[in-house]
Coordinates of C-alpha atoms in Angstrom, one line a residue:
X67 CA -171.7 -67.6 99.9
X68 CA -169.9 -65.5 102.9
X69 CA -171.3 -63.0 101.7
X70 CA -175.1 -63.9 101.9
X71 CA -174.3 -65.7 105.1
X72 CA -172.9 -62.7 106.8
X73 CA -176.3 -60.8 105.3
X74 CA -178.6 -63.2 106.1
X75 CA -177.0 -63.1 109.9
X76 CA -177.2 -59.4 109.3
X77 CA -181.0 -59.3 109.0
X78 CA -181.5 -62.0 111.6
X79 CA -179.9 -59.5 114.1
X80 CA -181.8 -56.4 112.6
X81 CA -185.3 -58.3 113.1
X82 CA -184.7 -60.0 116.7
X83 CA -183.7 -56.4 117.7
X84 CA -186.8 -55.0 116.1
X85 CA -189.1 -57.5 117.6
X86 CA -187.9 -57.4 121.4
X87 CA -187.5 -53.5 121.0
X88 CA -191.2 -53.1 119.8
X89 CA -192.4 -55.7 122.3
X90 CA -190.6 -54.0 124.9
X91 CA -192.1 -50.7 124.1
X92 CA -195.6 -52.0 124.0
X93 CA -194.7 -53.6 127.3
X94 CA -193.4 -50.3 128.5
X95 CA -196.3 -48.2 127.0
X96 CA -198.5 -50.6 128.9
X97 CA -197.4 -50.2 132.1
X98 CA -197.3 -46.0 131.5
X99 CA -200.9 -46.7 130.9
X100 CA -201.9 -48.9 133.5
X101 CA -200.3 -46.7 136.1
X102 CA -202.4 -43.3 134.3
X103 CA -205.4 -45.3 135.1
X104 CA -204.5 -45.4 138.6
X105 CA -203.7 -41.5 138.5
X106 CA -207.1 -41.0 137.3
X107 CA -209.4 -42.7 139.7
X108 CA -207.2 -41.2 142.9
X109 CA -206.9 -38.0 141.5
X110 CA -211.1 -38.0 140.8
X111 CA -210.7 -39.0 145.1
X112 CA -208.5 -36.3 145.8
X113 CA -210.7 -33.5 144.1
X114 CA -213.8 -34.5 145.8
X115 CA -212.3 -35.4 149.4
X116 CA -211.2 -31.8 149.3
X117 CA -214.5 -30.1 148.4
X118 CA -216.3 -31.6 150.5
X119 CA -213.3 -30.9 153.4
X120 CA -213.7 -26.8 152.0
X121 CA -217.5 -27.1 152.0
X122 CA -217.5 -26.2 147.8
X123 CA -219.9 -26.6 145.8
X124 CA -219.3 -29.9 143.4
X125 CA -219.3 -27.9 140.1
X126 CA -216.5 -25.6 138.4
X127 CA -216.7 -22.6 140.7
X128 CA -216.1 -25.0 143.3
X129 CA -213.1 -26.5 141.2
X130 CA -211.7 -22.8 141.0
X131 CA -212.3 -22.0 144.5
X132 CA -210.2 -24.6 145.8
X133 CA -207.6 -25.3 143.1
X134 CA -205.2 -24.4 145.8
X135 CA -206.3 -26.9 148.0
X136 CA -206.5 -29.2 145.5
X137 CA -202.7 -28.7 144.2
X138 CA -201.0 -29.2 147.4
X139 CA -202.9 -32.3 148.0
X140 CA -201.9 -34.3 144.8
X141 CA -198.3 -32.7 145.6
X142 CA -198.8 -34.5 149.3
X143 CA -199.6 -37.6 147.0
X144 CA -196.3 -38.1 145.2
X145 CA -197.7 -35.8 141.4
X146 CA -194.4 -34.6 140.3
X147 CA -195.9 -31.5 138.3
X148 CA -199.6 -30.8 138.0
X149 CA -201.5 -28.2 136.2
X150 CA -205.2 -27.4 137.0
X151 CA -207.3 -26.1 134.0
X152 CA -211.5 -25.2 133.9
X153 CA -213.5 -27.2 131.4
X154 CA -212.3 -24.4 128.9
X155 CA -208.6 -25.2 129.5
X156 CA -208.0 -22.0 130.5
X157 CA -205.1 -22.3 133.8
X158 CA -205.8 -22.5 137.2
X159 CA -203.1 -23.6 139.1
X160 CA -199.6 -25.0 137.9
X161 CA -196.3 -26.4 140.1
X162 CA -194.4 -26.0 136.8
X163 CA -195.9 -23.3 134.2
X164 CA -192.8 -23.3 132.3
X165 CA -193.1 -27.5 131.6
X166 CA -196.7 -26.5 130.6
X167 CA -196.6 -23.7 128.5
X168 CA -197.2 -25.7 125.4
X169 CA -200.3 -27.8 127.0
X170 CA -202.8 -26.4 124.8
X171 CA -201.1 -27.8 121.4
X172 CA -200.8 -31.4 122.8
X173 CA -202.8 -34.0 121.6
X174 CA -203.7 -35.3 125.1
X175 CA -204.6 -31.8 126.3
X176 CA -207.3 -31.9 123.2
X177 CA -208.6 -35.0 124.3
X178 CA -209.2 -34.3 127.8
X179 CA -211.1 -30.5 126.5
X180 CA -213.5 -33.0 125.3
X181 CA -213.9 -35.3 128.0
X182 CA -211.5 -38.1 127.0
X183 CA -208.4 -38.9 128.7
X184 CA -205.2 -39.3 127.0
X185 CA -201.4 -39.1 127.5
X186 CA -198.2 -38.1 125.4
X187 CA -195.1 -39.9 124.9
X188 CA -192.1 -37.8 124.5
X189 CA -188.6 -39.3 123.6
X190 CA -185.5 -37.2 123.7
X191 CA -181.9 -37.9 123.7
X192 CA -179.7 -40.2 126.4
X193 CA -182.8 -42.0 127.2
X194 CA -185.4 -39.2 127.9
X195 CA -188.4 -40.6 128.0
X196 CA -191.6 -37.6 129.4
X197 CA -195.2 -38.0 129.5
X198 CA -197.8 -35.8 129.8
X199 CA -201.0 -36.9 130.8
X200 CA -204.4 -35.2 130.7
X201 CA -208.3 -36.0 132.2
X202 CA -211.1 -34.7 132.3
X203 CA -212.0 -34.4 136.6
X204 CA -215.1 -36.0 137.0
X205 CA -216.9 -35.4 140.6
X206 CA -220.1 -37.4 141.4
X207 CA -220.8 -37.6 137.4
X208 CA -219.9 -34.0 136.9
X209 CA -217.0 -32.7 134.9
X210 CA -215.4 -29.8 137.2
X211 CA -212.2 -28.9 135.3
X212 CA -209.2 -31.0 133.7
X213 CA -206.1 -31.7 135.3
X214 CA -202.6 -31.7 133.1
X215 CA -199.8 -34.2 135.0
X216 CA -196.1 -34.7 134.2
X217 CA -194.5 -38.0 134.9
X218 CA -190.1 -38.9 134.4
X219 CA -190.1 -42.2 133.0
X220 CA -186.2 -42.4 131.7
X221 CA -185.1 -44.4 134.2
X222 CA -187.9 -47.4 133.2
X223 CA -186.8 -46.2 129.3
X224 CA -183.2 -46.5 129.6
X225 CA -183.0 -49.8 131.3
X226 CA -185.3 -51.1 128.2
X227 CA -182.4 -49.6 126.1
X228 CA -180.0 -51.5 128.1
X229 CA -182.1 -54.8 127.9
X230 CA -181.8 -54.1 124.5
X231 CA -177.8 -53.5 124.4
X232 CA -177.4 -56.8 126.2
X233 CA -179.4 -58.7 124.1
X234 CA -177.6 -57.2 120.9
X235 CA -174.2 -58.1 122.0
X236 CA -175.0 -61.7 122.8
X237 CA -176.3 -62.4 119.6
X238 CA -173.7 -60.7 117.6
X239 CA -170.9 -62.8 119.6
X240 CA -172.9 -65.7 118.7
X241 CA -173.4 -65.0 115.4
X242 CA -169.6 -64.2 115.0
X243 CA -168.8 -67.6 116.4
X244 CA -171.5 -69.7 114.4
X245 CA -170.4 -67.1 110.8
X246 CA -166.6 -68.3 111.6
X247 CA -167.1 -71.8 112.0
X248 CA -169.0 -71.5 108.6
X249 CA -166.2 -69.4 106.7
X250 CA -163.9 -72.1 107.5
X251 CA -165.9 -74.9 106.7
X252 CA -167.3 -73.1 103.4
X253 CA -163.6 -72.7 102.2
X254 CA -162.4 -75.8 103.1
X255 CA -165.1 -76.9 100.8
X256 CA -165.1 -74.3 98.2
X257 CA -161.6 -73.9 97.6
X258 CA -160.2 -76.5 95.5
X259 CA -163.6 -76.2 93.4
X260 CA -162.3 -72.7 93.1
X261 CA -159.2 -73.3 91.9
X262 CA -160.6 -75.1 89.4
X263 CA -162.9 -72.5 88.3
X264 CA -159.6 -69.9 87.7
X265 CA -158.1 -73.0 85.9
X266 CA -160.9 -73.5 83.6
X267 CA -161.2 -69.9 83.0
X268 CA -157.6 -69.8 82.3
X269 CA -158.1 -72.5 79.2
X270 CA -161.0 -70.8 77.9
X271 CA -158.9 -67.4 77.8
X272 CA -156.5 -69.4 75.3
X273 CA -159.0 -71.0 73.6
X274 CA -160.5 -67.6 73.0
X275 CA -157.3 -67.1 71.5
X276 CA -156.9 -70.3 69.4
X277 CA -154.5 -71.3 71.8
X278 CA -154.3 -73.9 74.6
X279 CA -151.3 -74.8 77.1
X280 CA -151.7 -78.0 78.9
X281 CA -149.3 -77.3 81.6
X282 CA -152.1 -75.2 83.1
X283 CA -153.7 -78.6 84.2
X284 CA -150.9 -79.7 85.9
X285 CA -150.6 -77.3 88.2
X286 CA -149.8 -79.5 91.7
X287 CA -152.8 -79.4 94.4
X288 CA -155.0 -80.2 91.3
X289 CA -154.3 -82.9 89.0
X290 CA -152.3 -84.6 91.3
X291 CA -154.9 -84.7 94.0
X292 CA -156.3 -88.1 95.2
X293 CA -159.9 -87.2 95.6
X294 CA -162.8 -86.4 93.5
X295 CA -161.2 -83.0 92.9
X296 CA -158.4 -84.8 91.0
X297 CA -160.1 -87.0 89.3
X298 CA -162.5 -84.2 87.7
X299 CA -159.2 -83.0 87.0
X300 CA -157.9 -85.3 85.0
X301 CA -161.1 -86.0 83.0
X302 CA -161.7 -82.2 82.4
X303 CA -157.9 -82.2 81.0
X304 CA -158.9 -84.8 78.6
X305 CA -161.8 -83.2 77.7
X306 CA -160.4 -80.1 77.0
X307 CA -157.4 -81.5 74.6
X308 CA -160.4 -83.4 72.9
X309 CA -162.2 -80.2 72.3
X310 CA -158.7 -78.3 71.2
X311 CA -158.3 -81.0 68.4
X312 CA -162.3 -80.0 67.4
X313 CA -161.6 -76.3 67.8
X314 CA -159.0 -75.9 65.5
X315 CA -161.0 -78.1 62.9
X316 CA -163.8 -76.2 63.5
X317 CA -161.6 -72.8 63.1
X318 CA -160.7 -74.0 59.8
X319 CA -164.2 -74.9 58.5
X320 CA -165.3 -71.1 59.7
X321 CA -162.8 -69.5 58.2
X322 CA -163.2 -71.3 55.0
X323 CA -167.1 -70.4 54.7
X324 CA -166.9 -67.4 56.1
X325 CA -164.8 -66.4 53.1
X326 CA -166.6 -68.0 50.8
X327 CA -169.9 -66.1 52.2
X328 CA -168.4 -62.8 52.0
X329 CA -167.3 -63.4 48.4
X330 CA -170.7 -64.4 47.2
X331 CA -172.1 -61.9 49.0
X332 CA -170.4 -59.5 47.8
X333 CA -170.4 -60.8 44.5
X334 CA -174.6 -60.8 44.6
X335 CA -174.6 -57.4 46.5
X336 CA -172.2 -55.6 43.8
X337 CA -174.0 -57.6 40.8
X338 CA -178.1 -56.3 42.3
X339 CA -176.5 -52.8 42.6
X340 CA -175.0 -51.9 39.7
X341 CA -177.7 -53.6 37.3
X342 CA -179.9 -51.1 39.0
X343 CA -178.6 -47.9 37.4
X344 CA -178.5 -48.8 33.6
X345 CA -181.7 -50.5 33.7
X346 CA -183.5 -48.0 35.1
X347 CA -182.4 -45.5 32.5
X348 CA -183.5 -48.0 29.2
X349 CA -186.7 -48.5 31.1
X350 CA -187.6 -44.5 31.5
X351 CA -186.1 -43.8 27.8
X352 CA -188.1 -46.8 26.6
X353 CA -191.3 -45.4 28.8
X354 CA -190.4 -42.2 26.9
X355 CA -190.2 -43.3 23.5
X356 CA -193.6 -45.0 23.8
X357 CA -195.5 -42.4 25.5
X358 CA -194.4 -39.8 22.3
X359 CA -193.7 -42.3 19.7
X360 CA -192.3 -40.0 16.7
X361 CA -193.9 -37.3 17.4
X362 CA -190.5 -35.9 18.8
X363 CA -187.9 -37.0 16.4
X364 CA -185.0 -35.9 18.6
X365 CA -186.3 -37.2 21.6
X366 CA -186.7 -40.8 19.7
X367 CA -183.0 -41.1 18.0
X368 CA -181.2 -39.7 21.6
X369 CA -183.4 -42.4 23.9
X370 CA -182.6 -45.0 21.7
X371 CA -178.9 -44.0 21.5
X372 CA -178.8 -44.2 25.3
X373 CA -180.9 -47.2 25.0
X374 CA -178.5 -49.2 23.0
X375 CA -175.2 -47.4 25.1
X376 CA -177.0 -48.5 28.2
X377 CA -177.7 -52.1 26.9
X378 CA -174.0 -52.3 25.7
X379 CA -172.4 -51.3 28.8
X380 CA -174.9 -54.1 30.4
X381 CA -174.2 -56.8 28.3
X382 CA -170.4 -56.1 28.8
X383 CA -170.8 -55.9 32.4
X384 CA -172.2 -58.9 32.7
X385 CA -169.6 -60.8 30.5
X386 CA -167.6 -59.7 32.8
X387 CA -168.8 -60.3 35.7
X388 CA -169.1 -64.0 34.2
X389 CA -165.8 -64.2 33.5
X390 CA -164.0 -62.6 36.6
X391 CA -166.1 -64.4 39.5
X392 CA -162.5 -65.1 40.9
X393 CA -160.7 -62.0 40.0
X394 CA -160.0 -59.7 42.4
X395 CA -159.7 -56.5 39.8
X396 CA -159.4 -55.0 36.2
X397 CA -155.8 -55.6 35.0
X398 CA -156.2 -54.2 31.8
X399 CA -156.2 -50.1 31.5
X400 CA -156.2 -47.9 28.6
X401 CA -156.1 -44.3 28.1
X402 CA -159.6 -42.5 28.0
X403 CA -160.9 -39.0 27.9
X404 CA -162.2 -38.0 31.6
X405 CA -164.2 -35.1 30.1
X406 CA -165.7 -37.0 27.2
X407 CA -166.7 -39.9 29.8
X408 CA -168.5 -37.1 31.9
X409 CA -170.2 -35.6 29.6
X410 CA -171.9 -38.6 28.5
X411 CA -172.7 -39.7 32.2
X412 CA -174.2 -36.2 32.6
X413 CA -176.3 -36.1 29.5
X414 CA -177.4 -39.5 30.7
X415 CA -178.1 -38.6 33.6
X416 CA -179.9 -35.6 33.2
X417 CA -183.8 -37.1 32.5
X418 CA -183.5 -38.2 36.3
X419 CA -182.8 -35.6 37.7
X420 CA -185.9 -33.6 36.1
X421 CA -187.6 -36.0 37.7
X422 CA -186.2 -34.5 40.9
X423 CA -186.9 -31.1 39.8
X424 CA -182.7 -30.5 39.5
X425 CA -180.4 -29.3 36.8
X426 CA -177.0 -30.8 36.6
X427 CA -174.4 -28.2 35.8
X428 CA -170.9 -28.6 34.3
X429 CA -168.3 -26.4 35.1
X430 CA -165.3 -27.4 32.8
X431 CA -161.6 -25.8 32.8
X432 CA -160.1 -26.0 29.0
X433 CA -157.3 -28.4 28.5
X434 CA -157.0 -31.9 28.6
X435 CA -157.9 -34.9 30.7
X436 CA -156.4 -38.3 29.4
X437 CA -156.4 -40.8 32.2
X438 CA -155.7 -44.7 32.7
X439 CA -158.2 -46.9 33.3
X440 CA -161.5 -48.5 32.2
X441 CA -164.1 -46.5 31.2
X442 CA -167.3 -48.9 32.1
X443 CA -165.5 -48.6 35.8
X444 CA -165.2 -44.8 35.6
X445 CA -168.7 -44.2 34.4
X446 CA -169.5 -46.4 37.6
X447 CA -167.9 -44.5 39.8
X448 CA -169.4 -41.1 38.4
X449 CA -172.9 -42.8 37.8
X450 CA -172.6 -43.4 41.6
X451 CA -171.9 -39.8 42.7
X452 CA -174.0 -38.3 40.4
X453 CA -177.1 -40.6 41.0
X454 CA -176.6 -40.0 45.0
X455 CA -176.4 -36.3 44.6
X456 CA -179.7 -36.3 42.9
X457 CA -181.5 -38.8 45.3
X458 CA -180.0 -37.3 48.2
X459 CA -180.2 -33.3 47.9
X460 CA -182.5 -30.6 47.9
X461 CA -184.9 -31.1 45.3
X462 CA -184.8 -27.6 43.3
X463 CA -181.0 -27.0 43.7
X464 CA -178.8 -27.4 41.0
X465 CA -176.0 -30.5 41.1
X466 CA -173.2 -29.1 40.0
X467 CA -169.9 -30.9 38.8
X468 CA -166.5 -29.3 38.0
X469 CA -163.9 -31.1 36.1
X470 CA -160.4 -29.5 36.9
X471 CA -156.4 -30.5 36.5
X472 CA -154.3 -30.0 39.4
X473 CA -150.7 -31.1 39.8
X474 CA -150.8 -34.0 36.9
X475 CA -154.1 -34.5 38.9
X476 CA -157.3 -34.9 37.5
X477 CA -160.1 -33.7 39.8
X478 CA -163.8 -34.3 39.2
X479 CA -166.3 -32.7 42.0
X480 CA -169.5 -33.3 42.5
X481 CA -171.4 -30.9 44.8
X482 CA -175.1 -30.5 46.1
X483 CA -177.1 -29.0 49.0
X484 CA -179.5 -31.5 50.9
X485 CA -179.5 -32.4 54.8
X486 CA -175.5 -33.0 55.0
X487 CA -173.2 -34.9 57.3
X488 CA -171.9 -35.1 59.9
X489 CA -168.3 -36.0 61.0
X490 CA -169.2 -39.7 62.4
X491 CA -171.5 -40.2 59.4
X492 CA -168.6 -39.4 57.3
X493 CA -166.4 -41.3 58.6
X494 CA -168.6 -44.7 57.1
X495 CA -170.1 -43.5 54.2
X496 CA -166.9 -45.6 52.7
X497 CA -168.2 -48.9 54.3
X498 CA -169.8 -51.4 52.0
X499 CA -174.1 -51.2 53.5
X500 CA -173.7 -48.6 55.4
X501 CA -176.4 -45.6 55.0
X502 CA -177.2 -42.5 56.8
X503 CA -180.6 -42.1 55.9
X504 CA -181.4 -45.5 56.1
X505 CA -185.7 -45.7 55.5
X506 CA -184.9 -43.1 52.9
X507 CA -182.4 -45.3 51.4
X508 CA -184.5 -48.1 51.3
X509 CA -187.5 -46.4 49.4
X510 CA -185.1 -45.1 46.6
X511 CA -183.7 -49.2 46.5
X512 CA -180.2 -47.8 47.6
X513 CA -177.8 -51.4 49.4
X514 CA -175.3 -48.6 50.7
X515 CA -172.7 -50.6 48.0
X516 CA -172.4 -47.6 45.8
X517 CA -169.7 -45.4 47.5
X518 CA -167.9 -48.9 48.9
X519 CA -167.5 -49.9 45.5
X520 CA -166.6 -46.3 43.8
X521 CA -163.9 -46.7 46.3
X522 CA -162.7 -50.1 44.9
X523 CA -162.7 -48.4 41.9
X524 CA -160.8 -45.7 42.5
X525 CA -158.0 -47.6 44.1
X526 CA -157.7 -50.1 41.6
X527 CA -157.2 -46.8 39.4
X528 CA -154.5 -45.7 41.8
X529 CA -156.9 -42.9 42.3
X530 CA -158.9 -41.7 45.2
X531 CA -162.1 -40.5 46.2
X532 CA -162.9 -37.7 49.7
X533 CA -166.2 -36.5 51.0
X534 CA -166.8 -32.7 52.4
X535 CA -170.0 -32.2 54.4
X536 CA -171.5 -30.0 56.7
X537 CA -175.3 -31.1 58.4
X538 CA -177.7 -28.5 56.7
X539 CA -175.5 -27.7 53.9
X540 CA -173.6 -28.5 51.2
X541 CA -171.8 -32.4 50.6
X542 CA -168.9 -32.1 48.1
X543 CA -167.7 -36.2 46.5
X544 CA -163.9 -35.5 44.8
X545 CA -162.3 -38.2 42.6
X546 CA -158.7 -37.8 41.4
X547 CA -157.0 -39.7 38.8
X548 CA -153.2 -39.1 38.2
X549 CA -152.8 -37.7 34.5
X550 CA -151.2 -39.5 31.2
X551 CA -149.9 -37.9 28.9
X552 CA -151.0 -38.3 25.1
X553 CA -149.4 -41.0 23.7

C-alpha cells in the first residue's frame, strides 16, 4: 500500500510538472510571438521610411540599393542581429554572417521565401533558449526582399525553468509530509493484521507438513490482545485445531483410497495389457487357419498348436490372476530351460513380425541355460521385448536375439534398429505408462505397462533387465537371470 502511495504521489508530481511546464511554454511561445508581430510591422516602417529618405525606388533594386541604410537603422532600433536577403534569399547585408550561415536550411527562412512569416525556436543547454525569425518585407503591397532576425530569449527561458524548480520542490516537501503521515498511519493499521498473516502462514506451513504447533498462536501482542485483533485471534486458533482434527482424518481417508486406487488400477492396467498379446496371436492363427483351411497341412497343425498353447497360458493367467488379486508376487519357482522358453516365444512370434516385413534371428551359444523361475512370467517378459522390437523398429531390419552365459549369468538380448533413444527417454522407459512415441503408441494399443511390468518380473526373479540406445540407431533390451545348476 506504501508502495502504490508513493507511486501514485510519484505520477501526481510527474503530471503537475508536465502541465505547468507545457502551459508555461505555450505562455512563453506566445509572448515570443506576439513580440515578432511587433518586429514585423516596425521593421515594414523602417524599410519604407528609409527609401523614401534615399529617394529609392519601392521595389528590390531599391531594397538592394539601400540595404545599408536599412541595416543601421533596425541596429539604431534595438535588432540584435539582422540579415537582409532579396526575394531569392540570396544575402545582402548581415551584422552576424557567422550566426546566419545556416539560414537557408531553416524552416522559418523557407517560409518567409514564400511570403509567409515564421520563426524558430532553438533550445540548448543551461537554459539557451535562440530564435530566429524570418518575413517577407512588404512596402506599399510590394515584397522587396526578406529580412532574417536573431533574438536571446534565455533569460525569459530560464526563469520559466526556475518557476518550474520552485514549484517542484514545494510539492515534493508536501508530498513527503502528507506520504509520512500516511506510512505511519497505514502501519499502525496494517501491522497487527500483518502479524497475523505470517502467523497464519506459519500453521499452514505445518499443516502442509501434517503437522501443527499451537504455541504459534500464542505468541504475546496477538492472542493476548484486547481488541478485535485478539479476538480474531482466538477464534482463528479454534478454528485451526478444529480443522487439524479434520485434517488428519481426512489424511487417513486419502491415503487409504489412494492405495486402494493404485492397486486396482494397476491391477486393470496389468490385466488389459497382457490379455492383449496372446489373444492377438489365437486371433491371426485362427484368421489363418480359416483363410487356407487344409489346404496347408503344416500350417493347420502348428496354428492350432499355438492356438491351444496360447489359450492355455490364458486360461492359467487368468486363474491366476483370480486367485492372487492380493498377492504381491509369484512365490513358487521351478527350474526351466531359458533356451527352450525362447525358442517357443520366437517361433510364436515370428507371423508378426512378417507382418512387419522383419525376420527375427537367434543367435544361440551351445551349453546350457537352467534357470529359476516361472515360465508363463518369463515368456512375459520376452513376449514384451520381442513384441516392442517389432512394433517399434525399422520395418525391413532383422530383430535379432542372442542367448549367452556369462559368469553363472544368463543373458538374453534383444536388439533392433528403429528411431532410438535418447538418455532422458531412457531414463523412463522403466516407469509404468510412460511412452516415447506416444500417438504411435497409441495406434499399435501399447498402455506403456509392458517394460514396467518385465521389470517386476525380473526382480521378483532376482534378475534384471538394461536398455542401450542411441537416437537414429540401434536399441539393445538385456535380461539376466542368475544360473541353476541341473539338479
Amino acid at each position: 500500500m506504501s508502495v502504490w502511495v508513493f507511486l501514485l504521489g510519484f505520477a501526481s508530481i510527474w503530471a503537475v510538472a508536465y502541465v505547468v511546464k507545457t502551459q508555461m511554454r505555450q505562455n512563453m511561445e506566445k509572448q515570443i510571438t506576439e513580440e515578432m508581430e511587433g518586429v514585423q510591422s516596425n521593421s515594414e516602417l523602417y524599410v519604407r521610411q528609409t527609401l523614401m529618405i534615399n529617394n529609392a525606388s519601392i521595389d528590390e533594386e531599391g531594397f538592394e540599393q539601400c540595404a545599408y541604410e536599412i541595416e543601421h537603422q533596425l541596429k539604431r532600433a534595438g535588432y540584435t542581429d539582422i540579415a537582409l536577403y532579396n526575394t531569392e534569399g540570396d544575402l545582402l547585408r548581415s551584422s552576424a554572417r557567422e550566426r546566419f550561415a545556416g539560414t537557408n536550411r531553416r524552416e522559418d527562412f523557407q517560409f518567409a521565401k514564400r511570403s509567409r512569416s515564421a520563426l524558430t525556436l532553438c533550445y540548448g543547454k543551461q537554459n539557451q533558449c535562440d530564435v530566429y525569425f524570418s518575413m517577407p518585407v512588404q512596402v506599399m503591397g510590394q515584397q522587396v526582399g526578406i529580412l532574417s532576425c536573431y533574438q536571446d530569449y534565455s533569460a525569459l527561458y530560464k526563469r520559466e525553468w526556475e518557476i518550474i524548480g520552485g514549484m517542484l520542490r514545494v510539492t515534493v516537501l508536501a508530498f513527503g509530509v502528507i506520504y509520512l503521515a500516511i506510512w505511519l498511519m497505514i502501519r499502525r493499521m496494517i501491522r497487527p493484521v500483518r502479524q497475523l498473516g505470517r502467523i497464519s502462514g506459519e500453521i499452514s506451513d505445518h499443516l502442509k507438513d501434517g503437522q501443527f504447533d499451537s504455541i504459534i498462536m500464542e505468541k504475546p501482542g496477538v492472542i493476548r490482545r484486547k481488541d478485535e485483533i485478539g479476538e480474531l485471534s482466538r477464534n482463528y486458533m479454534q478454528m485451526v485445531r478444529v480443522i487439524e482434527e479434520q485434517f488428519e482424518k481426512i489424511q487417513e481417508d486419502r491415503d487409504h483410497i489412494l492405495q486402494l486406487w493404485n492397486s486396482r488400477q494397476e491391477f486393470y492396467n496389468n490385466v488389459t495389457h497382457e490379455l492383449k498379446t496372446p489373444l492377438t496371436t489365437i486371433s491371426g492363427y485362427a484368421q489363418l487357419i480359416e483363410e487356407n483351411g487344409l489346404e496347408d497341412e503344416e500350417l493347420f497343425y502348428s496354428g492350432m498348436e499355438h492356438i491351444l498353447q496360447e489359450s492355455t497360458r490364458l486360461h492359467r493367467m487368468v486363474i491366476q490372476l483370480l486367485e492372487m488379486q492380493d498377492k504381491g508376487r509369484y512365490t513358487r519357482m521351478e527350474q526351466i530351460d531359458a533356451a527352450v522358453v525362447l525358442r517357443s516365444v520366437v517361433d510364436a512370434m515370428q507371423m508378426k513380425a512378417k507382418r512387419y516385413m522383419n525376420r527375427l534371428m537367434i543367435q544361440e551359444e551351445p551349453g546350457d541355460y537352467l534357470i529359476e523361475g516361472r515360465e508363463d512370467r518369463i515368456r512375459q517378459v520376452l513376449i514384451n521385448l520381442i513384441d516392442n522390437a517389432i512394433k517399434y523398429g525399422k520395418t525391413g531390419e532383422d530383430i535379432w536375439i542372442r542367448l549367452v552365459k556369462r559368469d553363472a549369468v544368463v543373458q538374453i538380448a534383444v536388439a533392433n534398429q528403429g528411431r532410438g533413444m535418447d538418455k532422458d527417454e531412457l531414463s523412463h522407459i522403466f516407469e509404468p505408462f510412460y511412452r516415447v512415441d506416444k500417438e504411435r503408441s497409441r495406434e499399435m494399443g501399447s498402455s506403456g505397462l509392458g517394460l514396467a511390468i518385465s521389470k517386476k518380473i525380473m526382480e521378483e526373479h532376482h534378475g534384471t533387465i538394461q536398455a542401450e540406445s542411441e537416437p537414429g540407431g540401434y536399441t539393445l533390451f538385456m535380461v539376466c537371470f542368475p544360473e541353476v545348476k541341473e539338479q
